[in-house]
mmCIF file of C-alpha atoms in Angstrom:
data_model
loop_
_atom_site.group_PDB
_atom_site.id
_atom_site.type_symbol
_atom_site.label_atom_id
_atom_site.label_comp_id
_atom_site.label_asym_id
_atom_site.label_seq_id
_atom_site.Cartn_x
_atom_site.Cartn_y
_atom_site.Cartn_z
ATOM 1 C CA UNK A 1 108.845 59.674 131.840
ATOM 2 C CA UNK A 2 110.061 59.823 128.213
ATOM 3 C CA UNK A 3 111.829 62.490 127.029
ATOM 4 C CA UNK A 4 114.032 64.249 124.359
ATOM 5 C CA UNK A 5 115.816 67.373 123.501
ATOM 6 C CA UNK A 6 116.957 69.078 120.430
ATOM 7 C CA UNK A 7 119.995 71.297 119.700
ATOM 8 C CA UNK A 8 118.737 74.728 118.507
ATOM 9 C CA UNK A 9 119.358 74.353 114.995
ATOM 10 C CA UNK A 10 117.351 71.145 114.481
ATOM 11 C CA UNK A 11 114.579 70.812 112.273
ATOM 12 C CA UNK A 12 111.585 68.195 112.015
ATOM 13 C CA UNK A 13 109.557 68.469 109.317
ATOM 14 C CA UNK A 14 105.973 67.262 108.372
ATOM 15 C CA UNK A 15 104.654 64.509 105.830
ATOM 16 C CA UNK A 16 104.916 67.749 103.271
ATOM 17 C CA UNK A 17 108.471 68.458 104.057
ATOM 18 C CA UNK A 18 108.141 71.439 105.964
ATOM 19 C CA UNK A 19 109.670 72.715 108.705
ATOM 20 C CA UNK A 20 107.301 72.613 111.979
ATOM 21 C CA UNK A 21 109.933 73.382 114.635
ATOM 22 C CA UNK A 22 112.533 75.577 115.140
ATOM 23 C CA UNK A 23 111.498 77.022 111.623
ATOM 24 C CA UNK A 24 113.387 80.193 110.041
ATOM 25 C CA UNK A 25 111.278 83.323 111.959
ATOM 26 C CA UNK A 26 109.582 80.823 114.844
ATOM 27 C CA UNK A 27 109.606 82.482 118.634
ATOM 28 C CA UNK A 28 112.474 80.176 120.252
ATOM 29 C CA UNK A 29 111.576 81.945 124.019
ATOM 30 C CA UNK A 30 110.418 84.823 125.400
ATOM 31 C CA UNK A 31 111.662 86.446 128.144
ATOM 32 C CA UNK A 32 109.615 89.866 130.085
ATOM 33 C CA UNK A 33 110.011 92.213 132.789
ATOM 34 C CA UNK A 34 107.354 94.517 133.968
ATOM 35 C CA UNK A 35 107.982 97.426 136.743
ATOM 36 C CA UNK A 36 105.101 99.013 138.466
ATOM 37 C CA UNK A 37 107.279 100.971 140.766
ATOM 38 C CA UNK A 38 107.528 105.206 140.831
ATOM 39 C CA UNK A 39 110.825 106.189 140.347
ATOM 40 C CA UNK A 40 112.290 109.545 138.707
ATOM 41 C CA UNK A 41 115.797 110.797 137.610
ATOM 42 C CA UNK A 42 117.625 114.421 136.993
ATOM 43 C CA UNK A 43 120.370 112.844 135.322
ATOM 44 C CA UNK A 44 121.886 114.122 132.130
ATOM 45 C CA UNK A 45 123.843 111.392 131.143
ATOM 46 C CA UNK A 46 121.592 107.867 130.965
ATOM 47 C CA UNK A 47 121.130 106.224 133.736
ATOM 48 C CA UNK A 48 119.311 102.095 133.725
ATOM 49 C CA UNK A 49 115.629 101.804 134.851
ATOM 50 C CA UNK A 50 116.135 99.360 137.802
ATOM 51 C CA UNK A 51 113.656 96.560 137.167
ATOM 52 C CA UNK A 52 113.133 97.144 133.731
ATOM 53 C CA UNK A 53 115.547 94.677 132.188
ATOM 54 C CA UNK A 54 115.511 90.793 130.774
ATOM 55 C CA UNK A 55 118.458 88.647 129.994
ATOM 56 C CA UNK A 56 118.249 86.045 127.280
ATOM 57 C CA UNK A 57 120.625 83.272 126.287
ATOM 58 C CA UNK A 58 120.587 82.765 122.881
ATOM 59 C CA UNK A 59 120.277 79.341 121.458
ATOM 60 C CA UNK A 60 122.458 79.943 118.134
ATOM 61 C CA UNK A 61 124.485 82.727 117.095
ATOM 62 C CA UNK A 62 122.169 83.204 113.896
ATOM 63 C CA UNK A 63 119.223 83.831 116.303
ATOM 64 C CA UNK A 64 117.912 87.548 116.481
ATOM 65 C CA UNK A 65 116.166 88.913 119.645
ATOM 66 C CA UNK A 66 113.058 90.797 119.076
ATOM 67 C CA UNK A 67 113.024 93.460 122.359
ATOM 68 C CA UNK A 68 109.971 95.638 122.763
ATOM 69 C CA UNK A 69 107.507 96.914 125.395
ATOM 70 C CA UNK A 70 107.090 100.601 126.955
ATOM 71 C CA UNK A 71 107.870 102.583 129.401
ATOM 72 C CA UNK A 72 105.203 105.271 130.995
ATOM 73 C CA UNK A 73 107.176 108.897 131.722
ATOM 74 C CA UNK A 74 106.273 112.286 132.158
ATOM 75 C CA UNK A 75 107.672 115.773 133.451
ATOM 76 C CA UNK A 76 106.276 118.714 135.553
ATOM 77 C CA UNK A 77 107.103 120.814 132.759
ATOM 78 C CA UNK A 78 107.734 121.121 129.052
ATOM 79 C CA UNK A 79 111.436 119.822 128.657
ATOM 80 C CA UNK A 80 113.491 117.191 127.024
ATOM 81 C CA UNK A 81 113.213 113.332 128.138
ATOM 82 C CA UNK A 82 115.260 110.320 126.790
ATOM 83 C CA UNK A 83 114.733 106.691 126.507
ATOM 84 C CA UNK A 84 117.047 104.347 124.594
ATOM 85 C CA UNK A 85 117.466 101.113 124.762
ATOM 86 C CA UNK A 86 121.091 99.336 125.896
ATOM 87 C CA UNK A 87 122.069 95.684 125.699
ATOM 88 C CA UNK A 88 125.165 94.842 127.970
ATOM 89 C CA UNK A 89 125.075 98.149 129.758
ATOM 90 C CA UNK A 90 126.044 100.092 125.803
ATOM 91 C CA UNK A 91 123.586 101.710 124.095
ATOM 92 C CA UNK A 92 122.598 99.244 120.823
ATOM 93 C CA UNK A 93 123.672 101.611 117.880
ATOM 94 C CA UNK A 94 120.715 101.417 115.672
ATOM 95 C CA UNK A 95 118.235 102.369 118.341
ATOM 96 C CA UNK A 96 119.978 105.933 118.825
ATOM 97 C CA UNK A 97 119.692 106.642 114.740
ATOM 98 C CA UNK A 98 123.290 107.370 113.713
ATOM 99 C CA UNK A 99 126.241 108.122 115.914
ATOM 100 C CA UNK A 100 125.572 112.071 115.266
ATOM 101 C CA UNK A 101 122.039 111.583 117.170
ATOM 102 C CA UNK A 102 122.665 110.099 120.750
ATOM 103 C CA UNK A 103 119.531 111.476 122.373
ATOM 104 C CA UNK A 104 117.542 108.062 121.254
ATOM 105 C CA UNK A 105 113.894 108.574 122.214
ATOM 106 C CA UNK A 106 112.782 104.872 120.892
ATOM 107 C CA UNK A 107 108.870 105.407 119.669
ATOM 108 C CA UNK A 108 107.201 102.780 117.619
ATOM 109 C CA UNK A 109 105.121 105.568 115.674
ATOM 110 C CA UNK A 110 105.057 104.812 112.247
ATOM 111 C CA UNK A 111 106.148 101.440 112.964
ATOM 112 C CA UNK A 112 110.151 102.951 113.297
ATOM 113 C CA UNK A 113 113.188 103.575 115.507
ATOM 114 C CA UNK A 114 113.823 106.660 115.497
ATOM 115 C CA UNK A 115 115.790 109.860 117.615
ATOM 116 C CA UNK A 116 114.318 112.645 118.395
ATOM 117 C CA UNK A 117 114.828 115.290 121.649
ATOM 118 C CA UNK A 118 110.902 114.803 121.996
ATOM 119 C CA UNK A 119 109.216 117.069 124.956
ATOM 120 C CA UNK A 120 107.051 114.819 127.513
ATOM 121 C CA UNK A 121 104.282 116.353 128.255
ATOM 122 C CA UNK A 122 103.705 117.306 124.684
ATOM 123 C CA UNK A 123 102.436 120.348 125.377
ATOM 124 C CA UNK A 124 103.498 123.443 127.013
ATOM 125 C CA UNK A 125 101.445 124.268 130.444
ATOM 126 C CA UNK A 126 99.954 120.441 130.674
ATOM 127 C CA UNK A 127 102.100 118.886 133.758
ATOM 128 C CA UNK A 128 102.303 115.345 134.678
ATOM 129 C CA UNK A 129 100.233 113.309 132.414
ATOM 130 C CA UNK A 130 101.697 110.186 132.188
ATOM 131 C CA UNK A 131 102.592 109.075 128.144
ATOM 132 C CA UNK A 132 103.742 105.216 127.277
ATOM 133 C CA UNK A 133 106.967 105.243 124.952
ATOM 134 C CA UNK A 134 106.705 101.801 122.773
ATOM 135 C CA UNK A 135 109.618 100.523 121.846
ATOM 136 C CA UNK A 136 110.628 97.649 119.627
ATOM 137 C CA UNK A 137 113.919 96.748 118.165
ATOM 138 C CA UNK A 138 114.933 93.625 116.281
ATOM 139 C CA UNK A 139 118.796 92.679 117.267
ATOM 140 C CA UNK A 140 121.216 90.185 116.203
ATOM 141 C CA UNK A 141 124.129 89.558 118.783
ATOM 142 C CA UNK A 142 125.314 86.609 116.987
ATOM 143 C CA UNK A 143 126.200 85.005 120.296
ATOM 144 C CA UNK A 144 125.060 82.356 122.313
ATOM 145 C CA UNK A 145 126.063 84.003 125.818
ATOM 146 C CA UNK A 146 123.531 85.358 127.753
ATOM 147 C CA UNK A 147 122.615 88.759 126.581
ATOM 148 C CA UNK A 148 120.739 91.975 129.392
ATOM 149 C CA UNK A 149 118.643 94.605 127.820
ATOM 150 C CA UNK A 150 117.647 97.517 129.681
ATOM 151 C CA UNK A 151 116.070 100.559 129.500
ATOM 152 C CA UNK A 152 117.564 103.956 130.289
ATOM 153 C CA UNK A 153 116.932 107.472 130.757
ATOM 154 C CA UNK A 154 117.913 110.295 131.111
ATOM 155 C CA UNK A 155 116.855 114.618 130.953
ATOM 156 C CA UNK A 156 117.846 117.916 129.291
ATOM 157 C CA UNK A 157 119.148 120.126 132.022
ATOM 158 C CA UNK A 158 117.128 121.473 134.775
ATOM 159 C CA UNK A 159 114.100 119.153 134.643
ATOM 160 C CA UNK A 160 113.008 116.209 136.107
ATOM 161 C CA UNK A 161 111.575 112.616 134.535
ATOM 162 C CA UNK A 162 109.403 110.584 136.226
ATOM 163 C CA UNK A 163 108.419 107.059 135.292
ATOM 164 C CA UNK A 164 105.209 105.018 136.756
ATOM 165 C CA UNK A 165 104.108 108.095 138.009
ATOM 166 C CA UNK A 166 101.511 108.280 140.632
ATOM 167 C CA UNK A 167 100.773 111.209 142.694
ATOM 168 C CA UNK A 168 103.002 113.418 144.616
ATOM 169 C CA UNK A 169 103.023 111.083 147.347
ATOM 170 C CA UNK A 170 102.730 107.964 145.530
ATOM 171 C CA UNK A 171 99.106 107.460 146.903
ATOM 172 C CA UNK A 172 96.287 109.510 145.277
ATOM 173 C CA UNK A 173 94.510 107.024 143.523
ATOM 174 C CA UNK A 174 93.267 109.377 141.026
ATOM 175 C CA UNK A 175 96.302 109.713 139.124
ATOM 176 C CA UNK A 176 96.115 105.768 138.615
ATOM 177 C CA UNK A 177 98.763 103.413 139.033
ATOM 178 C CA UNK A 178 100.654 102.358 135.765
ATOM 179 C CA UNK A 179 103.318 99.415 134.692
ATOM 180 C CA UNK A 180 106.018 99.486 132.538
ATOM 181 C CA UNK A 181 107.421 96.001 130.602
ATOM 182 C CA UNK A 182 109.867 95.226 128.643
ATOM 183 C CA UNK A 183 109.795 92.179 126.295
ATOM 184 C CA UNK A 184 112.566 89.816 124.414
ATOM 185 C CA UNK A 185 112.006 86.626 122.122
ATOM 186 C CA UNK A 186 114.406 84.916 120.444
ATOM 187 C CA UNK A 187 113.344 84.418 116.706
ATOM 188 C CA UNK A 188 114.545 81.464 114.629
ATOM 189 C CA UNK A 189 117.039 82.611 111.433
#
């Protein structure tokens, strides 16, 4: 069989001139991750999702990485939960706010990043509904190395966050059975 490859930053362009590959803001790869496993945490320091992560090798250093996806949580009771988004095992800066506002809570309401101590369940008394955080980020790690994001989470004191939650027991079918994904493409400069 015939066959060719390209370096990342070559172009070929059409009988018009324009770019039809590898053009500026084309989706180079994509790269996902979905968990449908129950799992919970007390910590109050962030802690990684296990199975909710994707590595990516960029193919320039001018490349960004759009990550997104969501992550299903909830509590037995009105408290704080966290969820911020880390690439290398550090939390990326501009999905925490500023470096005054650590507790990221990444929601894509309003179409924005944004921190927040937010309370999961929303409301006080209503235990163990399940609530998808969205996420989406656009990074540039100017690096062609192979690059993890992750999701992590963690609690304000004395509570518990569950994610995927099921049932007590994991096996009451009327609580449903939910998935969690995480998503990265690597976008053309």
């Amino acid at each position: 069989a015939n066959a060719f490859s390209l370096a990342g930053s070559t172009k070929i362009y059409n009988g018009s001139g324009r770019p039809i590959l590898n053009q500026s803001g084309s989706v180079l790869q994509t790269v996902s991750a979905t968990l449908n496993t129950f799992g919970s945490t007390t910590s109050t320091t962030y802690v990684a999702v296990s199975g909710l992560s994707v590595s990516i090798t960029p193919s320039s250093t001018s490349s960004q990485v759009l990550v997104r996806g969501y992550l299903y949580v909830t509590g037995a009771a009105q408290n704080g939960m966290f969820v911020a988004l880390f690439r290398g095992g550090s939390i990326l800066a501009g999905s925490a706010g500023s470096a005054s506002q650590t507790n990221a809570i990444i929601n894509g309401t309003g179409g924005t990043t944004r921190a927040s101590g937010g309370h999961i369940p929303p409301t006080a008394g209503v235990t163990y509904v399940n609530i998808p955080l969205y996420f989406e980020y656009l990074d540039s790690p100017a690096s062609t190395s192979a690059q993890t994001y992750q999701i992590y989470i963690r609690v304000g004191n004395g509570s518990t966050l569950y994610y995927n939650y099921q049932s007590q027991t994991g096996t009451n079918p009327d609580f449903g059975y939910y998935a969690s994904t995480i998503t990265a493409q690597e976008i053309a400069a």
